[in-house]
Every structure is written in structure tokens, then in C-alpha cells.
Amino acid sequence: MVDGSLSVFESAESQILHSHPDWFPDWRVPDEMRPEYDLRGGVRGKFFAEYQKGTNLVLLDPDLAERFRDSEAVNRALRQFADEHPLARLPKRRAG
């Protein structure tokens, strides 16, 4: 509620949780979010335009992320690898 009071549902839920703690697992009380799940600093749609273009997002392991600090470095290494290890032309993947 805007004025700080509890809604009927919130009030009833609170009363049930506190009067019957054995009915619910300990993780339900208190209602706290783990710090690693806090998305308040995120930017909605940050990668949407790139995703729409068909860009592949890849998560690097920490040891590789130290060596390849940006997409330019990763692309340079992959192009060099591809030039040195030519493959037969593969059919295009179908979505889905």
C-alpha cells in the first residue's frame, strides 16, 4: 500500500506465517533477496538491439576473460583460428 499500511492479503499472510511458522520453510521468513539476485543496477533492454541482429552472446570462463577483455579480442582470435583451421562449408542452422 502507498500509505505504508498492509493490504488485506499482506496482513493475512503475515499473520499466518508468524502464527504457524512450522507450516512454511525457513526461507519464507523474512522475505529477503540475495545480493547476487539484485537487479536494480541493470539496464532493461541493454542487449536487445544486438540480439535482434542475430548477435551471439557467449559467456567466457574467468581464465579466458582475463586474456580476452573485449569482443574485438575474441573475434580476432576466432578469425585467426578459423583461418588456420579451415572447415568444409556447413549448412546453416535452423532456428528452433
mmCIF file with all atom_site columns, N, CA and C in Angstrom, residues 4 9-11 14 20 22 28 31-32 41 43 45 47 49 51 53-54 67 70-71 73 75 80 86 90 96:
data_model
loop_
_atom_site.group_PDB
_atom_site.id
_atom_site.type_symbol
_atom_site.label_atom_id
_atom_site.label_alt_id
_atom_site.label_comp_id
_atom_site.label_asym_id
_atom_site.label_entity_id
_atom_site.label_seq_id
_atom_site.pdbx_PDB_ins_code
_atom_site.Cartn_x
_atom_site.Cartn_y
_atom_site.Cartn_z
_atom_site.occupancy
_atom_site.B_iso_or_equiv
_atom_site.pdbx_formal_charge
_atom_site.auth_seq_id
_atom_site.auth_comp_id
_atom_site.auth_asym_id
_atom_site.auth_atom_id
_atom_site.pdbx_PDB_model_num
ATOM 1  N N  . GLY A 1 4  ? 1.829  2.948   3.547   1.00 0.00 ? 4  GLY A N  1
ATOM 2  C CA . GLY A 1 4  ? 2.650  2.174   4.479   1.00 0.00 ? 4  GLY A CA 1
ATOM 3  C C  . GLY A 1 4  ? 1.889  1.096   5.210   1.00 0.00 ? 4  GLY A C  1
ATOM 4  N N  . PHE A 1 9  ? -4.442 -8.878  2.050   1.00 0.00 ? 9  PHE A N  1
ATOM 5  C CA . PHE A 1 9  ? -3.679 -10.088 1.743   1.00 0.00 ? 9  PHE A CA 1
ATOM 6  C C  . PHE A 1 9  ? -2.364 -10.118 2.516   1.00 0.00 ? 9  PHE A C  1
ATOM 7  N N  . GLU A 1 10 ? -1.613 -9.005  2.470   1.00 0.00 ? 10 GLU A N  1
ATOM 8  C CA . GLU A 1 10 ? -0.323 -8.950  3.165   1.00 0.00 ? 10 GLU A CA 1
ATOM 9  C C  . GLU A 1 10 ? -0.499 -9.153  4.665   1.00 0.00 ? 10 GLU A C  1
ATOM 10 N N  . SER A 1 11 ? -1.519 -8.561  5.222   1.00 0.00 ? 11 SER A N  1
ATOM 11 C CA . SER A 1 11 ? -1.784 -8.692  6.649   1.00 0.00 ? 11 SER A CA 1
ATOM 12 C C  . SER A 1 11 ? -2.119 -10.140 6.995   1.00 0.00 ? 11 SER A C  1
ATOM 13 N N  . SER A 1 14 ? 0.985  -12.359 6.638   1.00 0.00 ? 14 SER A N  1
ATOM 14 C CA . SER A 1 14 ? 1.881  -12.134 7.763   1.00 0.00 ? 14 SER A CA 1
ATOM 15 C C  . SER A 1 14 ? 1.396  -12.856 9.015   1.00 0.00 ? 14 SER A C  1
ATOM 16 N N  . HIS A 1 20 ? 1.950  -19.706 12.407  1.00 0.00 ? 20 HIS A N  1
ATOM 17 C CA . HIS A 1 20 ? 2.192  -21.117 12.073  1.00 0.00 ? 20 HIS A CA 1
ATOM 18 C C  . HIS A 1 20 ? 3.532  -21.270 11.355  1.00 0.00 ? 20 HIS A C  1
ATOM 19 N N  . ASP A 1 22 ? 5.766  -23.421 11.509  1.00 0.00 ? 22 ASP A N  1
ATOM 20 C CA . ASP A 1 22 ? 6.106  -24.786 11.122  1.00 0.00 ? 22 ASP A CA 1
ATOM 21 C C  . ASP A 1 22 ? 5.438  -25.193 9.806   1.00 0.00 ? 22 ASP A C  1
ATOM 22 N N  . ARG A 1 28 ? 11.064 -18.710 3.798   1.00 0.00 ? 28 ARG A N  1
ATOM 23 C CA . ARG A 1 28 ? 9.957  -17.784 3.539   1.00 0.00 ? 28 ARG A CA 1
ATOM 24 C C  . ARG A 1 28 ? 9.971  -16.582 4.475   1.00 0.00 ? 28 ARG A C  1
ATOM 25 N N  . ASP A 1 31 ? 11.323 -12.153 4.212   1.00 0.00 ? 31 ASP A N  1
ATOM 26 C CA . ASP A 1 31 ? 11.379 -12.089 2.759   1.00 0.00 ? 31 ASP A CA 1
ATOM 27 C C  . ASP A 1 31 ? 12.552 -11.194 2.348   1.00 0.00 ? 31 ASP A C  1
ATOM 28 N N  . GLU A 1 32 ? 13.692 -11.810 2.090   1.00 0.00 ? 32 GLU A N  1
ATOM 29 C CA . GLU A 1 32 ? 14.882 -11.054 1.696   1.00 0.00 ? 32 GLU A CA 1
ATOM 30 C C  . GLU A 1 32 ? 15.430 -11.641 0.402   1.00 0.00 ? 32 GLU A C  1
ATOM 31 N N  . GLY A 1 41 ? 20.624 -2.378  -10.478 1.00 0.00 ? 41 GLY A N  1
ATOM 32 C CA . GLY A 1 41 ? 21.621 -1.649  -11.261 1.00 0.00 ? 41 GLY A CA 1
ATOM 33 C C  . GLY A 1 41 ? 21.590 -1.999  -12.737 1.00 0.00 ? 41 GLY A C  1
ATOM 34 N N  . VAL A 1 43 ? 20.205 -2.548  -16.724 1.00 0.00 ? 43 VAL A N  1
ATOM 35 C CA . VAL A 1 43 ? 19.622 -1.681  -17.741 1.00 0.00 ? 43 VAL A CA 1
ATOM 36 C C  . VAL A 1 43 ? 18.707 -2.536  -18.604 1.00 0.00 ? 43 VAL A C  1
ATOM 37 N N  . GLY A 1 45 ? 16.786 -3.954  -21.544 1.00 0.00 ? 45 GLY A N  1
ATOM 38 C CA . GLY A 1 45 ? 16.955 -3.916  -22.995 1.00 0.00 ? 45 GLY A CA 1
ATOM 39 C C  . GLY A 1 45 ? 18.349 -3.568  -23.467 1.00 0.00 ? 45 GLY A C  1
ATOM 40 N N  . PHE A 1 47 ? 20.941 -5.243  -24.329 1.00 0.00 ? 47 PHE A N  1
ATOM 41 C CA . PHE A 1 47 ? 21.458 -6.028  -25.444 1.00 0.00 ? 47 PHE A CA 1
ATOM 42 C C  . PHE A 1 47 ? 20.379 -6.367  -26.470 1.00 0.00 ? 47 PHE A C  1
ATOM 43 N N  . ALA A 1 49 ? 18.917 -4.727  -29.033 1.00 0.00 ? 49 ALA A N  1
ATOM 44 C CA . ALA A 1 49 ? 19.179 -4.397  -30.442 1.00 0.00 ? 49 ALA A CA 1
ATOM 45 C C  . ALA A 1 49 ? 20.181 -5.383  -31.047 1.00 0.00 ? 49 ALA A C  1
ATOM 46 N N  . TYR A 1 51 ? 20.751 -8.429  -29.995 1.00 0.00 ? 51 TYR A N  1
ATOM 47 C CA . TYR A 1 51 ? 20.079 -9.719  -30.057 1.00 0.00 ? 51 TYR A CA 1
ATOM 48 C C  . TYR A 1 51 ? 19.205 -9.795  -31.312 1.00 0.00 ? 51 TYR A C  1
ATOM 49 N N  . LYS A 1 53 ? 19.699 -8.386  -34.103 1.00 0.00 ? 53 LYS A N  1
ATOM 50 C CA . LYS A 1 53 ? 20.558 -8.527  -35.278 1.00 0.00 ? 53 LYS A CA 1
ATOM 51 C C  . LYS A 1 53 ? 21.050 -9.959  -35.450 1.00 0.00 ? 53 LYS A C  1
ATOM 52 N N  . GLY A 1 54 ? 20.905 -10.762 -34.429 1.00 0.00 ? 54 GLY A N  1
ATOM 53 C CA . GLY A 1 54 ? 21.381 -12.136 -34.507 1.00 0.00 ? 54 GLY A CA 1
ATOM 54 C C  . GLY A 1 54 ? 22.748 -12.330 -33.869 1.00 0.00 ? 54 GLY A C  1
ATOM 55 N N  . ARG A 1 67 ? 42.213 -13.018 -20.542 1.00 0.00 ? 67 ARG A N  1
ATOM 56 C CA . ARG A 1 67 ? 43.035 -12.914 -21.756 1.00 0.00 ? 67 ARG A CA 1
ATOM 57 C C  . ARG A 1 67 ? 42.320 -12.176 -22.875 1.00 0.00 ? 67 ARG A C  1
ATOM 58 N N  . ASP A 1 70 ? 37.645 -8.000  -24.433 1.00 0.00 ? 70 ASP A N  1
ATOM 59 C CA . ASP A 1 70 ? 36.507 -7.420  -25.145 1.00 0.00 ? 70 ASP A CA 1
ATOM 60 C C  . ASP A 1 70 ? 36.192 -8.249  -26.385 1.00 0.00 ? 70 ASP A C  1
ATOM 61 N N  . SER A 1 71 ? 35.086 -7.924  -27.049 1.00 0.00 ? 71 SER A N  1
ATOM 62 C CA . SER A 1 71 ? 34.649 -8.715  -28.200 1.00 0.00 ? 71 SER A CA 1
ATOM 63 C C  . SER A 1 71 ? 35.637 -8.622  -29.357 1.00 0.00 ? 71 SER A C  1
ATOM 64 N N  . ALA A 1 73 ? 38.909 -8.577  -29.181 1.00 0.00 ? 73 ALA A N  1
ATOM 65 C CA . ALA A 1 73 ? 39.978 -9.550  -28.944 1.00 0.00 ? 73 ALA A CA 1
ATOM 66 C C  . ALA A 1 73 ? 39.498 -10.978 -29.216 1.00 0.00 ? 73 ALA A C  1
ATOM 67 N N  . ASN A 1 75 ? 36.984 -11.875 -31.251 1.00 0.00 ? 75 ASN A N  1
ATOM 68 C CA . ASN A 1 75 ? 36.779 -12.018 -32.693 1.00 0.00 ? 75 ASN A CA 1
ATOM 69 C C  . ASN A 1 75 ? 38.102 -12.170 -33.440 1.00 0.00 ? 75 ASN A C  1
ATOM 70 N N  . GLN A 1 80 ? 41.558 -15.766 -36.512 1.00 0.00 ? 80 GLN A N  1
ATOM 71 C CA . GLN A 1 80 ? 42.876 -16.381 -36.730 1.00 0.00 ? 80 GLN A CA 1
ATOM 72 C C  . GLN A 1 80 ? 42.756 -17.903 -36.666 1.00 0.00 ? 80 GLN A C  1
ATOM 73 N N  . PRO A 1 86 ? 40.678 -24.421 -41.597 1.00 0.00 ? 86 PRO A N  1
ATOM 74 C CA . PRO A 1 86 ? 39.505 -24.334 -42.472 1.00 0.00 ? 86 PRO A CA 1
ATOM 75 C C  . PRO A 1 86 ? 38.645 -25.595 -42.386 1.00 0.00 ? 86 PRO A C  1
ATOM 76 N N  . LEU A 1 90 ? 29.557 -25.702 -43.745 1.00 0.00 ? 90 LEU A N  1
ATOM 77 C CA . LEU A 1 90 ? 28.490 -26.362 -43.011 1.00 0.00 ? 90 LEU A CA 1
ATOM 78 C C  . LEU A 1 90 ? 27.151 -25.758 -43.395 1.00 0.00 ? 90 LEU A C  1
ATOM 79 N N  . GLY A 1 96 ? 15.077 -22.823 -33.781 1.00 0.00 ? 96 GLY A N  1
ATOM 80 C CA . GLY A 1 96 ? 14.012 -23.607 -33.170 1.00 0.00 ? 96 GLY A CA 1
ATOM 81 C C  . GLY A 1 96 ? 14.399 -24.984 -32.994 1.00 0.00 ? 96 GLY A C  1
#
